[in-house]
Amino acid sequence: MALTDDQTMRRILRREIAGTIGLLTDEHDFRAMRRYRSFTFDDHKIYLEQVEALLRTRASQGSHTTIALFDPQEYADYCAEAGLDPDVQSSRTRFTAELATTGPTVPYDGRPLSDIVPTLVDEAVRQATWEYAATLLARLGSCVTCGEDIGRAAFTRASDLLVRILDTARPGGRHLVCSVSATPETLVAVLHADEDAQGAARLDEAEALEFTTVLALGLATRSPGGLVMRTSARGSSDRIYGWRLRGDGLEPLTAGEVFDAYCTDIESGDLISPESGVDYCVPPDLGGDAAPPGHQH
């Protein structure tokens, strides 16, 4: 009887443990892991099917599982730094546990794995974009003239501009995209904002931090870039408007410039039919005097 009770309690305890699985999302990463003899899978399609079956089983038992993006190169670097044998299952488990706190993850919510993987990859891109932009901001250092931290000043400026953009937008859903030309490629950040019952903007903190950091980098380095807002409200047309980055601030785009940007194919330059039920507009006045000036040196 005591044994049965112990087994029952252990089953109950297993349901209390949140687990993380490191997922190899593409064939290239899967092949990279096959060089380890302890990694016994030999077919990526079957591997994904088995992972999905495991996720469904854990969900049916009431267990919560987080899916992390498993990168073979990061794993090899991690093992080298920690002095671990990469060809041991316990090393992969330890690395996956680290991913749960530091890497891009998404919770398993019952959707097919084919639907979850793009979300996980997008989360990885978001995190990498933020880390890269934050690193570049930090490297700007302090102004040799006044000693002010250039990156911090730009972040404060970007935060204030974002607040002004949200405050001047009409009620409803807001979708913002900020792009900044950088080396080796353009950085893009996306921010979604809805309204709560009191009419205040409801933001995802991670999205807001990434968006503000990318905008701050553009302002601090005076790089070419732009910011576009799309607002949606029930019973009316969507509105699209935007700004280009100019110096340490934003310069409004004309309605024609916004129309051209949305109705021109980026690769071919051909015209694209405009969306129905969409108004291409001039942005509202952000109140330039309300925003503190950026770093002037």
Short mmCIF file of C-alpha atoms in Angstrom, two decimals, residues 120-270:
data_model
loop_
_atom_site.label_atom_id
_atom_site.label_comp_id
_atom_site.label_asym_id
_atom_site.label_seq_id
_atom_site.Cartn_x
_atom_site.Cartn_y
_atom_site.Cartn_z
CA LEU A 120 9.32 30.33 -32.01
CA VAL A 121 11.55 31.49 -34.88
CA ASP A 122 9.97 34.96 -34.77
CA GLU A 123 10.67 35.11 -31.03
CA ALA A 124 14.30 34.18 -31.68
CA VAL A 125 14.60 36.95 -34.30
CA ARG A 126 13.04 39.44 -31.90
CA GLN A 127 15.47 38.57 -29.14
CA ALA A 128 18.48 38.66 -31.45
CA THR A 129 17.38 42.05 -32.82
CA TRP A 130 17.03 43.51 -29.35
CA GLU A 131 20.38 42.11 -28.16
CA TYR A 132 22.18 43.45 -31.25
CA ALA A 133 20.59 46.91 -31.03
CA ALA A 134 21.24 47.10 -27.27
CA THR A 135 24.89 46.16 -27.80
CA LEU A 136 25.36 48.84 -30.45
CA LEU A 137 23.71 51.44 -28.19
CA ALA A 138 26.00 50.53 -25.30
CA ARG A 139 29.07 50.82 -27.53
CA LEU A 140 28.27 54.45 -28.33
CA GLY A 141 29.61 55.35 -24.89
CA SER A 142 29.58 58.86 -23.46
CA CYS A 143 29.77 62.21 -25.21
CA VAL A 144 33.34 63.52 -25.17
CA THR A 145 31.99 67.07 -24.78
CA CYS A 146 29.45 66.78 -21.96
CA GLY A 147 29.91 63.23 -20.66
CA GLU A 148 26.27 62.25 -21.24
CA ASP A 149 25.61 58.58 -22.04
CA ILE A 150 24.56 58.79 -25.71
CA GLY A 151 22.69 55.49 -25.76
CA ARG A 152 20.75 56.23 -22.58
CA ALA A 153 19.79 59.70 -23.83
CA ALA A 154 18.58 58.21 -27.12
CA PHE A 155 16.57 55.55 -25.29
CA THR A 156 14.87 58.24 -23.18
CA ARG A 157 14.10 60.21 -26.33
CA ALA A 158 12.72 57.12 -28.09
CA SER A 159 10.57 56.22 -25.08
CA ASP A 160 9.04 59.68 -25.02
CA LEU A 161 8.34 59.61 -28.76
CA LEU A 162 6.66 56.22 -28.45
CA VAL A 163 4.40 57.52 -25.68
CA ARG A 164 3.49 60.53 -27.84
CA ILE A 165 2.73 58.28 -30.83
CA LEU A 166 0.41 56.08 -28.77
CA ASP A 167 -1.24 59.02 -27.01
CA THR A 168 -2.06 60.82 -30.27
CA ALA A 169 -3.41 57.72 -32.03
CA ARG A 170 -7.15 57.24 -32.20
CA PRO A 171 -8.77 54.63 -29.92
CA GLY A 172 -8.56 51.02 -31.06
CA GLY A 173 -5.85 48.61 -32.07
CA ARG A 174 -2.44 49.93 -33.07
CA HIS A 175 0.28 48.16 -35.03
CA LEU A 176 3.69 49.85 -35.30
CA VAL A 177 6.72 48.90 -37.35
CA CYS A 178 10.11 50.57 -36.96
CA SER A 179 12.96 49.90 -39.38
CA VAL A 180 16.51 51.20 -39.09
CA SER A 181 19.26 50.73 -41.68
CA ALA A 182 22.19 49.07 -39.96
CA THR A 183 25.15 46.85 -40.79
CA PRO A 184 24.98 44.08 -41.88
CA GLU A 185 21.20 44.28 -42.39
CA THR A 186 18.20 46.46 -41.59
CA LEU A 187 16.79 46.05 -38.08
CA VAL A 188 13.01 45.76 -37.81
CA ALA A 189 10.91 45.90 -34.64
CA VAL A 190 7.15 45.43 -34.36
CA LEU A 191 4.84 46.58 -31.58
CA HIS A 192 1.16 45.72 -31.06
CA ALA A 193 -0.96 47.85 -28.76
CA ASP A 194 -4.55 47.27 -27.72
CA GLU A 195 -6.72 49.12 -25.24
CA ASP A 196 -7.85 47.98 -21.82
CA ALA A 197 -11.29 48.70 -20.35
CA GLN A 198 -10.13 52.17 -19.24
CA GLY A 199 -8.85 53.08 -22.71
CA ALA A 200 -5.16 52.87 -21.78
CA ALA A 201 -2.68 51.27 -24.19
CA ARG A 202 -1.89 47.64 -23.36
CA LEU A 203 1.59 46.60 -24.50
CA ASP A 204 3.75 43.52 -24.38
CA GLU A 205 6.75 44.62 -22.30
CA ALA A 206 9.27 42.63 -24.34
CA GLU A 207 7.93 44.04 -27.62
CA ALA A 208 7.96 47.58 -26.23
CA LEU A 209 11.56 47.24 -25.01
CA GLU A 210 12.76 45.90 -28.36
CA PHE A 211 10.86 48.54 -30.31
CA THR A 212 12.20 51.39 -28.17
CA THR A 213 15.76 50.06 -28.38
CA VAL A 214 15.71 49.84 -32.19
CA LEU A 215 14.19 53.32 -32.46
CA ALA A 216 16.79 54.66 -30.01
CA LEU A 217 19.60 53.17 -32.08
CA GLY A 218 18.28 54.90 -35.18
CA LEU A 219 18.05 58.23 -33.36
CA ALA A 220 21.46 57.93 -31.69
CA THR A 221 23.30 57.01 -34.89
CA ARG A 222 21.12 59.23 -37.12
CA SER A 223 20.63 56.26 -39.42
CA PRO A 224 18.10 56.15 -42.26
CA GLY A 225 14.87 54.56 -41.14
CA GLY A 226 11.18 54.97 -40.61
CA LEU A 227 8.22 54.24 -38.41
CA VAL A 228 4.75 53.29 -39.63
CA MET A 229 1.53 53.13 -37.60
CA ARG A 230 -1.66 51.29 -38.55
CA THR A 231 -4.74 51.92 -36.43
CA SER A 232 -7.92 49.85 -36.49
CA ALA A 233 -11.25 50.78 -34.97
CA ARG A 234 -14.61 49.06 -35.26
CA GLY A 235 -16.95 50.70 -37.77
CA SER A 236 -14.30 52.76 -39.58
CA SER A 237 -11.50 52.36 -42.11
CA ASP A 238 -7.99 51.47 -40.99
CA ARG A 239 -5.59 54.39 -41.00
CA ILE A 240 -1.94 54.14 -42.00
CA TYR A 241 0.59 56.92 -41.48
CA GLY A 242 4.23 57.27 -40.62
CA TRP A 243 7.44 59.17 -40.13
CA ARG A 244 11.00 59.00 -41.37
CA LEU A 245 13.89 59.19 -38.92
CA ARG A 246 15.47 62.62 -39.22
CA GLY A 247 18.32 63.59 -36.93
CA ASP A 248 17.25 62.86 -33.36
CA GLY A 249 13.55 63.01 -34.19
CA LEU A 250 10.77 61.98 -36.55
CA GLU A 251 9.66 63.81 -39.70
CA PRO A 252 6.05 63.21 -40.82
CA LEU A 253 5.49 61.45 -44.14
CA THR A 254 2.91 62.86 -46.50
CA ALA A 255 -0.16 60.77 -47.34
CA GLY A 256 1.28 60.31 -50.84
CA GLU A 257 4.58 58.99 -49.46
CA VAL A 258 2.76 56.51 -47.25
CA PHE A 259 0.60 55.40 -50.19
CA ASP A 260 3.68 54.93 -52.40
CA ALA A 261 5.46 52.91 -49.70
CA TYR A 262 2.53 50.53 -49.25
CA CYS A 263 1.54 50.25 -52.90
CA THR A 264 4.95 49.60 -54.45
CA ASP A 265 6.59 46.18 -54.63
CA ILE A 266 9.94 46.46 -52.83
CA GLU A 267 11.77 44.03 -55.13
CA SER A 268 10.32 44.85 -58.56
CA GLY A 269 9.20 48.44 -58.06
CA ASP A 270 5.83 47.61 -59.63
#
